[in-house]
CSV table of C-alpha atoms in Angstrom, one decimal:
chain,number,residue,atom,x,y,z
A,1,MET,CA,-12.1,-29.3,46.3
A,2,ASN,CA,-15.8,-29.3,47.0
A,3,ILE,CA,-16.6,-32.6,45.4
A,4,GLN,CA,-20.3,-32.5,45.8
A,5,ALA,CA,-20.5,-29.0,44.3
A,6,LYS,CA,-18.6,-30.0,41.3
A,7,LEU,CA,-20.7,-33.2,40.8
A,8,GLU,CA,-23.8,-31.0,41.0
A,9,LEU,CA,-22.3,-28.8,38.4
A,10,GLY,CA,-21.8,-31.9,36.2
A,11,ASN,CA,-25.3,-32.9,36.7
A,12,GLN,CA,-26.6,-29.5,35.6
A,13,ALA,CA,-24.4,-29.7,32.6
A,14,PHE,CA,-25.9,-33.2,31.8
A,15,LEU,CA,-29.4,-31.9,31.8
A,16,ASP,CA,-28.5,-29.6,28.9
A,17,TRP,CA,-25.9,-31.8,27.1
A,18,ARG,CA,-28.3,-34.7,26.7
A,19,LYS,CA,-30.5,-32.5,24.5
A,20,VAL,CA,-27.7,-31.7,22.1
A,21,SER,CA,-27.9,-33.7,18.9
A,22,PHE,CA,-25.6,-36.6,18.2
A,23,GLU,CA,-24.3,-34.8,15.1
A,24,GLU,CA,-23.6,-31.6,17.0
A,25,ARG,CA,-21.6,-33.5,19.6
A,26,GLN,CA,-19.6,-35.2,16.8
A,27,LYS,CA,-18.6,-31.8,15.5
A,28,LEU,CA,-16.9,-30.9,18.8
A,29,PHE,CA,-15.0,-34.1,18.8
A,30,SER,CA,-13.8,-33.3,15.3
A,31,LYS,CA,-12.5,-30.0,16.5
A,32,MET,CA,-10.8,-31.7,19.5
A,33,ALA,CA,-8.9,-34.0,17.1
A,34,GLU,CA,-7.6,-31.0,15.2
A,35,LEU,CA,-6.5,-29.3,18.5
A,36,MET,CA,-4.6,-32.5,19.5
A,37,ARG,CA,-2.8,-32.7,16.2
A,38,SER,CA,-1.9,-29.0,16.3
A,39,ASP,CA,0.2,-29.5,19.5
A,40,VAL,CA,1.3,-33.2,19.5
A,41,ASP,CA,4.7,-32.5,21.1
A,42,LYS,CA,3.2,-30.7,24.1
A,43,TYR,CA,1.0,-33.6,25.0
A,44,ALA,CA,3.6,-36.2,24.2
A,45,VAL,CA,6.3,-34.5,26.3
A,46,THR,CA,3.9,-34.4,29.3
A,47,ILE,CA,3.2,-38.1,29.0
A,48,THR,CA,6.9,-38.9,28.9
A,49,LYS,CA,7.8,-36.6,31.8
A,50,GLU,CA,5.0,-38.1,33.9
A,51,MET,CA,5.5,-41.8,33.4
A,52,HIS,CA,8.7,-42.2,31.3
A,53,LYS,CA,7.2,-43.6,28.1
A,54,PRO,CA,9.7,-43.4,25.2
A,55,ILE,CA,8.8,-40.1,23.4
A,56,THR,CA,8.1,-41.8,20.0
A,57,GLN,CA,5.5,-44.0,21.8
A,58,SER,CA,4.0,-40.9,23.5
A,59,ILE,CA,3.7,-39.2,20.1
A,60,ALA,CA,2.1,-42.4,18.8
A,61,GLU,CA,-0.4,-42.4,21.7
A,62,ILE,CA,-1.5,-38.8,20.9
A,63,ASN,CA,-1.9,-39.5,17.2
A,64,LYS,CA,-3.8,-42.7,18.0
A,65,SER,CA,-6.1,-40.7,20.4
A,66,ALA,CA,-6.7,-38.1,17.7
A,67,GLY,CA,-7.6,-40.9,15.3
A,68,MET,CA,-10.1,-42.3,17.8
A,69,LEU,CA,-11.7,-38.8,18.0
A,70,ASP,CA,-12.0,-38.8,14.2
A,71,TYR,CA,-13.6,-42.2,14.3
A,72,TYR,CA,-16.3,-41.1,16.8
A,73,ALA,CA,-16.7,-37.8,15.0
A,74,ASN,CA,-17.8,-39.7,11.9
A,75,CYS,CA,-19.3,-42.9,13.2
A,76,GLU,CA,-22.9,-44.2,12.7
A,77,ASN,CA,-25.5,-43.0,15.2
A,78,VAL,CA,-26.3,-46.4,16.7
A,79,LEU,CA,-28.3,-44.7,19.4
A,80,ALA,CA,-31.0,-43.4,17.0
A,81,PRO,CA,-34.5,-44.8,17.8
A,82,GLU,CA,-35.0,-48.3,16.4
A,83,LYS,CA,-38.5,-49.1,15.0
A,84,ILE,CA,-39.7,-52.6,15.8
A,85,GLU,CA,-42.6,-54.2,13.8
A,86,THR,CA,-45.4,-55.2,16.2
A,87,GLU,CA,-49.2,-54.9,16.2
A,88,PHE,CA,-48.9,-51.4,17.7
A,89,ASN,CA,-48.5,-48.3,15.6
A,90,VAL,CA,-45.8,-47.0,18.0
A,91,SER,CA,-43.1,-49.6,18.7
A,92,GLU,CA,-39.6,-48.3,19.2
A,93,VAL,CA,-36.4,-48.8,21.2
A,94,HIS,CA,-34.6,-45.7,22.4
A,95,GLN,CA,-31.2,-45.3,24.1
A,96,ALA,CA,-31.1,-42.6,26.9
A,97,PRO,CA,-27.9,-41.4,28.6
A,98,LEU,CA,-27.4,-42.1,32.3
A,99,GLY,CA,-25.9,-38.9,33.6
A,100,VAL,CA,-22.6,-38.2,35.3
A,101,ILE,CA,-20.1,-41.1,34.8
A,102,LEU,CA,-16.9,-41.5,36.8
A,103,GLY,CA,-13.7,-42.6,35.1
A,104,VAL,CA,-10.9,-44.1,37.3
A,105,MET,CA,-8.0,-44.2,34.9
A,106,PRO,CA,-4.4,-45.5,35.0
A,107,TRP,CA,-1.0,-44.0,34.2
A,108,ASN,CA,0.2,-46.3,31.4
A,109,PHE,CA,-1.7,-44.6,28.6
A,110,PRO,CA,-2.6,-41.3,30.2
A,111,PHE,CA,-4.5,-39.9,27.1
A,112,TRP,CA,-5.6,-43.0,25.3
A,113,GLN,CA,-7.2,-44.8,28.3
A,114,VAL,CA,-9.0,-41.6,29.4
A,115,LEU,CA,-10.4,-40.8,26.0
A,116,ARG,CA,-11.4,-44.3,25.0
A,117,PHE,CA,-13.7,-44.3,28.0
A,118,ALA,CA,-14.8,-40.6,27.9
A,119,VAL,CA,-15.4,-40.0,24.2
A,120,PRO,CA,-18.1,-42.7,23.7
A,121,ALA,CA,-19.7,-41.9,27.1
A,122,ILE,CA,-19.9,-38.2,26.3
A,123,LEU,CA,-21.0,-38.8,22.6
A,124,ALA,CA,-23.9,-40.9,24.0
A,125,GLY,CA,-25.1,-37.8,26.0
A,126,ASN,CA,-23.4,-38.4,29.4
A,127,VAL,CA,-21.0,-36.1,31.2
A,128,VAL,CA,-17.7,-37.3,32.7
A,129,VAL,CA,-15.6,-36.7,35.8
A,130,LEU,CA,-12.1,-38.1,35.7
A,131,LYS,CA,-10.0,-39.4,38.6
A,132,HIS,CA,-6.6,-39.9,37.0
A,133,ALA,CA,-3.6,-41.7,38.4
A,134,SER,CA,-1.7,-39.3,40.7
A,135,ILE,CA,1.4,-39.3,38.6
A,136,CYS,CA,-0.6,-38.1,35.6
A,137,PHE,CA,-2.5,-35.2,36.9
A,138,GLY,CA,-0.8,-33.0,34.3
A,139,SER,CA,-2.3,-35.1,31.6
A,140,GLY,CA,-5.7,-34.9,33.2
A,141,ARG,CA,-5.4,-31.1,33.2
A,142,LEU,CA,-4.5,-31.0,29.5
A,143,ILE,CA,-7.4,-33.3,28.5
A,144,GLU,CA,-9.8,-31.0,30.4
A,145,GLU,CA,-8.3,-28.1,28.6
A,146,LEU,CA,-8.8,-29.7,25.3
A,147,PHE,CA,-12.5,-30.2,26.0
A,148,VAL,CA,-12.8,-26.5,26.8
A,149,GLN,CA,-10.8,-25.4,23.8
A,150,ALA,CA,-12.9,-27.6,21.5
A,151,GLY,CA,-16.1,-25.8,22.7
A,152,PHE,CA,-17.7,-28.4,24.9
A,153,PRO,CA,-20.0,-26.8,27.5
A,154,GLU,CA,-18.7,-26.2,31.0
A,155,ALA,CA,-18.5,-29.4,33.2
A,156,VAL,CA,-19.2,-31.9,30.4
A,157,PHE,CA,-15.7,-33.1,31.3
A,158,GLN,CA,-14.2,-32.4,34.7
A,159,ASN,CA,-10.8,-33.4,35.9
A,160,PHE,CA,-10.7,-34.2,39.7
A,161,GLU,CA,-7.3,-34.2,41.3
A,162,VAL,CA,-8.2,-36.4,44.2
A,163,GLY,CA,-6.8,-39.6,45.8
A,164,HIS,CA,-8.2,-43.1,46.0
A,165,LYS,CA,-10.0,-42.4,49.2
A,166,GLU,CA,-12.3,-39.9,47.5
A,167,ILE,CA,-13.5,-42.5,44.9
A,168,GLN,CA,-16.2,-43.9,47.3
A,169,GLU,CA,-17.6,-40.4,48.0
A,170,ILE,CA,-17.8,-39.7,44.3
A,171,LEU,CA,-19.4,-43.0,43.4
A,172,GLU,CA,-21.9,-42.9,46.2
A,173,SER,CA,-23.1,-39.4,45.2
A,174,PRO,CA,-26.7,-39.4,43.9
A,175,TYR,CA,-25.4,-37.4,40.9
A,176,VAL,CA,-23.1,-40.2,39.7
A,177,GLN,CA,-24.8,-42.9,37.7
A,178,GLY,CA,-21.9,-45.2,36.7
A,179,VAL,CA,-18.2,-45.8,36.7
A,180,SER,CA,-15.5,-47.1,34.3
A,181,LEU,CA,-12.2,-48.3,35.8
A,182,THR,CA,-9.0,-49.5,34.1
A,183,GLY,CA,-6.6,-50.9,36.6
A,184,SER,CA,-5.7,-53.8,38.9
A,185,GLY,CA,-8.1,-56.6,39.9
A,186,LYS,CA,-8.0,-55.4,43.5
A,187,ALA,CA,-9.0,-51.8,42.5
A,188,GLY,CA,-11.7,-53.1,40.1
A,189,GLY,CA,-13.2,-55.4,42.8
A,190,GLU,CA,-13.3,-52.5,45.3
A,191,VAL,CA,-14.9,-50.1,42.8
A,192,ALA,CA,-17.3,-52.7,41.5
A,193,SER,CA,-18.4,-53.5,45.0
A,194,ILE,CA,-19.3,-49.8,45.7
A,195,ALA,CA,-21.1,-49.5,42.4
A,196,GLY,CA,-23.0,-52.7,42.9
A,197,LYS,CA,-24.0,-51.8,46.5
A,198,ASN,CA,-25.4,-48.5,45.1
A,199,ILE,CA,-27.0,-50.2,42.0
A,200,LYS,CA,-24.8,-48.3,39.5
A,201,ARG,CA,-23.5,-49.3,36.1
A,202,SER,CA,-19.8,-50.3,35.9
A,203,VAL,CA,-17.3,-51.2,33.2
A,204,LEU,CA,-14.0,-52.8,34.2
A,205,GLU,CA,-10.8,-53.3,32.2
A,206,LEU,CA,-8.5,-55.1,34.6
A,207,GLY,CA,-5.5,-56.3,32.7
A,208,GLY,CA,-4.4,-59.7,31.6
A,209,SER,CA,-1.6,-62.2,30.9
A,210,ASP,CA,-2.1,-62.6,27.2
A,211,ALA,CA,-0.8,-65.7,25.4
A,212,TYR,CA,1.2,-65.4,22.1
A,213,ILE,CA,0.8,-68.9,20.6
A,214,VAL,CA,3.2,-70.0,17.9
A,215,LEU,CA,2.2,-73.2,16.0
A,216,ASP,CA,4.6,-75.3,14.0
A,217,ASP,CA,3.2,-74.1,10.6
A,218,ALA,CA,3.6,-70.4,11.4
A,219,GLU,CA,6.1,-68.0,9.9
A,220,ILE,CA,8.5,-68.7,12.8
A,221,LEU,CA,11.1,-66.0,12.2
A,222,LYS,CA,8.5,-63.3,11.6
A,223,ALA,CA,6.6,-64.3,14.8
A,224,ALA,CA,9.9,-64.3,16.7
A,225,LYS,CA,10.9,-60.8,15.5
A,226,GLU,CA,7.4,-59.4,16.3
A,227,ALA,CA,7.2,-61.0,19.7
A,228,PRO,CA,9.5,-58.7,21.7
A,229,ARG,CA,7.7,-55.6,20.4
A,230,GLY,CA,4.4,-57.2,21.5
A,231,LYS,CA,5.8,-57.6,25.0
A,232,LEU,CA,8.1,-54.6,25.5
A,233,GLN,CA,6.1,-51.6,24.1
A,234,ASN,CA,5.7,-49.0,26.9
A,235,THR,CA,8.4,-51.0,28.9
A,236,GLY,CA,6.0,-53.9,29.1
A,237,GLN,CA,3.4,-51.9,31.0
A,238,VAL,CA,0.5,-52.7,28.7
A,239,CYS,CA,-2.6,-54.6,29.8
A,240,ASN,CA,-2.9,-56.5,26.6
A,241,ALA,CA,0.8,-57.0,25.9
A,242,ALA,CA,2.0,-60.5,25.0
A,243,LYS,CA,3.1,-61.9,28.4
A,244,ARG,CA,3.2,-65.6,27.9
A,245,PHE,CA,4.9,-67.0,24.7
A,246,LEU,CA,3.4,-70.5,24.1
A,247,ILE,CA,5.6,-72.3,21.5
A,248,GLN,CA,4.9,-75.7,19.9
A,249,LYS,CA,7.8,-78.0,20.9
A,250,SER,CA,8.7,-79.0,17.3
A,251,VAL,CA,9.7,-75.3,16.6
A,252,GLU,CA,11.1,-74.5,20.0
A,253,ASN,CA,14.7,-74.6,18.8
A,254,GLU,CA,13.9,-72.3,15.9
A,255,PHE,CA,11.8,-69.8,17.7
A,256,ILE,CA,13.5,-69.2,21.0
A,257,PRO,CA,17.0,-68.3,19.7
A,258,ALA,CA,15.5,-65.8,17.3
A,259,PHE,CA,13.2,-64.4,19.9
A,260,VAL,CA,16.0,-64.0,22.4
A,261,GLU,CA,18.3,-62.3,19.9
A,262,GLU,CA,15.6,-59.7,19.0
A,263,TYR,CA,14.7,-59.3,22.7
A,264,LYS,CA,18.3,-58.3,23.5
A,265,THR,CA,18.1,-55.3,21.2
A,266,TYR,CA,15.7,-53.6,23.6
A,267,VAL,CA,18.1,-51.7,25.8
A,268,PRO,CA,16.8,-49.1,28.4
A,269,GLY,CA,17.6,-45.5,27.4
A,270,ASP,CA,16.6,-41.9,27.8
A,271,PRO,CA,12.9,-41.6,27.2
A,272,MET,CA,13.3,-38.2,25.4
A,273,ASP,CA,15.6,-39.8,22.8
A,274,LYS,CA,13.7,-40.7,19.7
A,275,ASN,CA,15.9,-43.8,19.2
A,276,THR,CA,14.9,-45.2,22.6
A,277,ARG,CA,12.4,-48.1,22.5
A,278,ILE,CA,12.3,-49.0,26.2
A,279,SER,CA,12.8,-46.8,29.2
A,280,LYS,CA,12.2,-46.7,33.0
A,281,MET,CA,9.2,-48.2,34.7
A,282,ALA,CA,6.6,-45.6,35.8
A,283,ARG,CA,7.4,-45.9,39.5
A,284,LYS,CA,10.0,-47.5,41.8
A,285,ASP,CA,7.4,-49.7,43.6
A,286,LEU,CA,6.3,-51.2,40.3
A,287,ALA,CA,9.9,-52.3,39.6
A,288,ASP,CA,10.2,-53.7,43.1
A,289,GLU,CA,7.0,-55.7,42.6
A,290,LEU,CA,8.2,-57.1,39.2
A,291,LEU,CA,11.5,-58.2,40.7
A,292,ALA,CA,9.7,-59.9,43.6
A,293,GLN,CA,7.5,-61.8,41.1
A,294,TYR,CA,10.7,-62.8,39.2
A,295,ASP,CA,12.2,-64.2,42.3
A,296,LYS,CA,8.9,-66.0,43.1
A,297,ALA,CA,8.8,-67.6,39.7
A,298,ILE,CA,12.4,-68.9,40.0
A,299,ALA,CA,11.8,-70.2,43.5
A,300,ASN,CA,9.0,-72.3,42.0
A,301,GLY,CA,11.1,-73.8,39.3
A,302,ALA,CA,11.2,-71.2,36.4
A,303,GLU,CA,14.4,-71.4,34.3
A,304,ILE,CA,16.2,-68.1,33.6
A,305,VAL,CA,16.7,-67.5,29.8
A,306,LEU,CA,17.7,-63.9,30.2
A,307,PRO,CA,18.1,-62.4,33.7
A,308,LEU,CA,15.9,-59.5,34.8
A,309,GLU,CA,18.5,-57.0,36.1
A,310,ARG,CA,18.0,-53.8,38.0
A,311,LEU,CA,20.0,-50.9,36.5
A,312,SER,CA,18.5,-48.2,38.7
A,313,ASP,CA,15.5,-47.6,40.9
A,314,GLN,CA,13.1,-47.7,38.0
A,315,GLU,CA,15.2,-49.1,35.2
A,316,LEU,CA,15.3,-52.8,34.4
A,317,LYS,CA,17.2,-54.8,31.8
A,318,PRO,CA,14.4,-56.9,30.2
A,319,GLY,CA,14.3,-60.6,31.2
A,320,ILE,CA,12.9,-63.9,30.0
A,321,ILE,CA,12.0,-66.9,32.1
A,322,LYS,CA,10.9,-70.4,31.0
A,323,VAL,CA,7.9,-71.6,33.0
A,324,LYS,CA,6.1,-74.8,33.4
A,325,ALA,CA,2.4,-75.4,34.1
A,326,GLY,CA,1.6,-75.2,37.8
A,327,ASN,CA,4.0,-72.3,38.6
A,328,PRO,CA,2.0,-70.0,40.9
A,329,ILE,CA,3.4,-67.0,38.9
A,330,LEU,CA,1.0,-67.9,36.1
A,331,GLN,CA,-1.9,-66.7,38.3
A,332,GLU,CA,-0.4,-63.2,38.4
A,333,GLU,CA,0.0,-60.4,35.8
A,334,LEU,CA,3.6,-59.4,35.1
A,335,PHE,CA,3.4,-55.7,34.4
A,336,GLY,CA,6.8,-54.8,33.1
A,337,PRO,CA,9.8,-56.1,31.0
A,338,LEU,CA,9.6,-59.8,32.0
A,339,ALA,CA,8.4,-62.4,29.5
A,340,MET,CA,7.4,-66.0,30.1
A,341,LEU,CA,8.2,-68.9,27.7
A,342,MET,CA,6.1,-72.1,27.7
A,343,VAL,CA,6.3,-75.1,25.5
A,344,GLY,CA,3.5,-77.5,24.5
A,345,GLU,CA,3.3,-80.6,22.2
A,346,THR,CA,-0.1,-80.3,20.6
A,347,ASP,CA,-2.7,-77.7,19.7
A,348,GLU,CA,-4.9,-79.0,22.5
A,349,GLU,CA,-2.1,-78.7,25.1
A,350,LEU,CA,-1.3,-75.1,24.0
A,351,LEU,CA,-4.9,-74.2,24.3
A,352,THR,CA,-5.1,-75.6,27.8
A,353,LEU,CA,-1.9,-73.6,28.8
A,354,ALA,CA,-3.4,-70.5,27.3
A,355,ASN,CA,-6.7,-70.7,29.2
A,356,ASP,CA,-5.4,-72.0,32.5
A,357,ILE,CA,-5.1,-68.6,34.1
A,358,PRO,CA,-7.5,-66.2,35.8
A,359,PHE,CA,-7.3,-63.6,33.0
A,360,GLY,CA,-8.9,-63.4,29.6
A,361,LEU,CA,-8.1,-60.1,27.8
A,362,GLY,CA,-6.5,-60.8,24.5
A,363,ASN,CA,-4.6,-63.7,22.9
A,364,ALA,CA,-2.6,-64.0,19.6
A,365,ILE,CA,-2.3,-67.2,17.5
A,366,TRP,CA,0.3,-67.6,14.8
A,367,THR,CA,-0.5,-70.2,12.1
A,368,LYS,CA,-1.0,-70.4,8.3
A,369,ASP,CA,-3.8,-73.0,8.7
A,370,LYS,CA,-7.4,-71.5,8.8
A,371,LYS,CA,-8.8,-74.6,10.4
A,372,ARG,CA,-6.2,-74.6,13.2
A,373,ALA,CA,-6.7,-70.8,13.7
A,374,GLN,CA,-10.5,-71.4,14.0
A,375,PHE,CA,-10.0,-74.0,16.7
A,376,PHE,CA,-8.3,-71.4,18.9
A,377,ILE,CA,-10.7,-68.6,17.9
A,378,ASP,CA,-13.6,-70.8,19.1
A,379,ASN,CA,-12.0,-72.0,22.3
A,380,LEU,CA,-9.7,-69.2,23.7
A,381,ASP,CA,-11.2,-67.5,26.8
A,382,SER,CA,-10.5,-63.9,25.9
A,383,GLY,CA,-12.1,-60.7,24.7
A,384,THR,CA,-9.8,-60.5,21.6
A,385,VAL,CA,-8.1,-63.1,19.5
A,386,SER,CA,-5.4,-61.8,17.1
A,387,ILE,CA,-4.2,-63.8,14.1
A,388,ASN,CA,-0.6,-63.5,13.0
A,389,LYS,CA,-0.2,-60.2,14.8
A,390,SER,CA,0.3,-58.9,18.3
A,391,THR,CA,-2.8,-58.0,20.2
A,392,SER,CA,-3.6,-54.2,20.1
A,393,SER,CA,-6.7,-52.0,20.5
A,394,ASP,CA,-8.4,-50.3,17.6
A,395,ALA,CA,-11.0,-47.5,17.8
A,396,ARG,CA,-13.1,-49.4,15.2
A,397,LEU,CA,-13.3,-52.6,17.2
A,398,PRO,CA,-14.8,-53.5,20.6
A,399,PHE,CA,-12.2,-53.9,23.4
A,400,GLY,CA,-13.0,-55.8,26.6
A,401,GLY,CA,-12.1,-58.9,28.6
A,402,ALA,CA,-13.3,-62.1,30.1
A,403,LYS,CA,-12.9,-63.7,33.5
A,404,GLN,CA,-10.8,-61.5,35.8
A,405,SER,CA,-9.8,-59.2,33.0
A,406,GLY,CA,-13.2,-57.4,33.6
A,407,TYR,CA,-16.4,-56.8,31.8
A,408,GLY,CA,-18.0,-54.3,29.5
A,409,VAL,CA,-16.7,-52.9,26.3
A,410,GLU,CA,-14.7,-49.9,25.2
A,411,LEU,CA,-14.2,-48.6,21.7
A,412,SER,CA,-16.3,-49.1,18.5
A,413,THR,CA,-19.9,-48.1,18.3
A,414,VAL,CA,-20.7,-50.9,20.8
A,415,ALA,CA,-19.2,-48.7,23.6
A,416,LEU,CA,-21.8,-46.0,22.9
A,417,LYS,CA,-24.4,-48.1,24.6
A,418,GLU,CA,-22.4,-49.0,27.8
A,419,PHE,CA,-23.7,-46.0,29.7
A,420,THR,CA,-27.2,-45.8,28.3
A,421,ILE,CA,-30.7,-47.0,29.4
A,422,THR,CA,-32.5,-49.1,26.8
A,423,LYS,CA,-36.0,-47.6,26.8
A,424,THR,CA,-39.0,-49.4,25.1
A,425,ILE,CA,-41.7,-47.2,23.6
A,426,VAL,CA,-44.9,-49.1,22.7
A,427,GLY,CA,-48.6,-48.4,22.1
A,428,ASN,CA,-51.0,-46.6,19.9
A,429,ILE,CA,-51.5,-42.9,19.2
């Protein structure tokens, strides 16, 4: 692949695409949503074959992605010039697109993650080049095909089947004006360093270790039944999954048995079977890493509630460990079917446990008391706080993190401005 030639092609496409009206761009996304819904199974089967997601969850990912396309196809144009009252007769704020934007995207949601970055960037007038995870090149091809079939001009979206070594070359190209990465902290740091050195915009979504906080006035059994799904969707390979279950001590003996009972119902199975709720991990090395973290946690005092057991190279029987503050495993993200339980006496102690990690993506709080909920809303260090529900992303709402979970926003109309220049127009004419 001649990377620079394709980037030049993207830049040429940008020079025309930025002149297309917001409303005309929206029509193409509406068409794209129709195309996705017309062949859901094809896209879902590709996801499942590539990274082993249970087929019903792959179908749900495609439908959710189509719903996001609908949202942007009908959203308010927040990029329209804004008039500001001053002493001048021309006083406006405009939003101008940047140009070619690189997306470095992960394997865990091969369509959703790509599109939640690419759609608002392209709707804002930019063009996109995708570097997808190597196990999801097939998904990348299908997404590029969808853009073509929907009628987008050539090179508005390009799928680059390249390795990590090529990211620096792409990002350092004068044609590329920004990057969005979803992935590990290590990858995010490396890409942000290249972007910063070259004075280019970056958005990073780097995962988390979300707290699922259950207070003593919550609907305990409802919270316990919901908790395993919040952890084990996509075999626990979700950046904003519930990873640490922080339980008030007074309801520990009520919550934990119900939680464990429901957790045991998640049994690894054939990802193509529509009854399967949990399957293999995406790669063998990811299972190896999770088992090593499990051993590390136990070596540092964690108590086994349910053992994490290897059934095959990539298949793990879900586990639960009970962890105390100070265990070094709390400084890491557990990306797979291993949950951590923690117990705290007071609201203040639970808040401290929730915040005492490097990450800050999304937390959930379970309580019937608005005042207690507000205490956590005001003080949790995270991009999202969910109330009496598991954390999840929604096209209508901004999604982003704090601390080492990254910076910048995806989704909602807020994301439309991430890769734009704010241009002030002022004077008399």
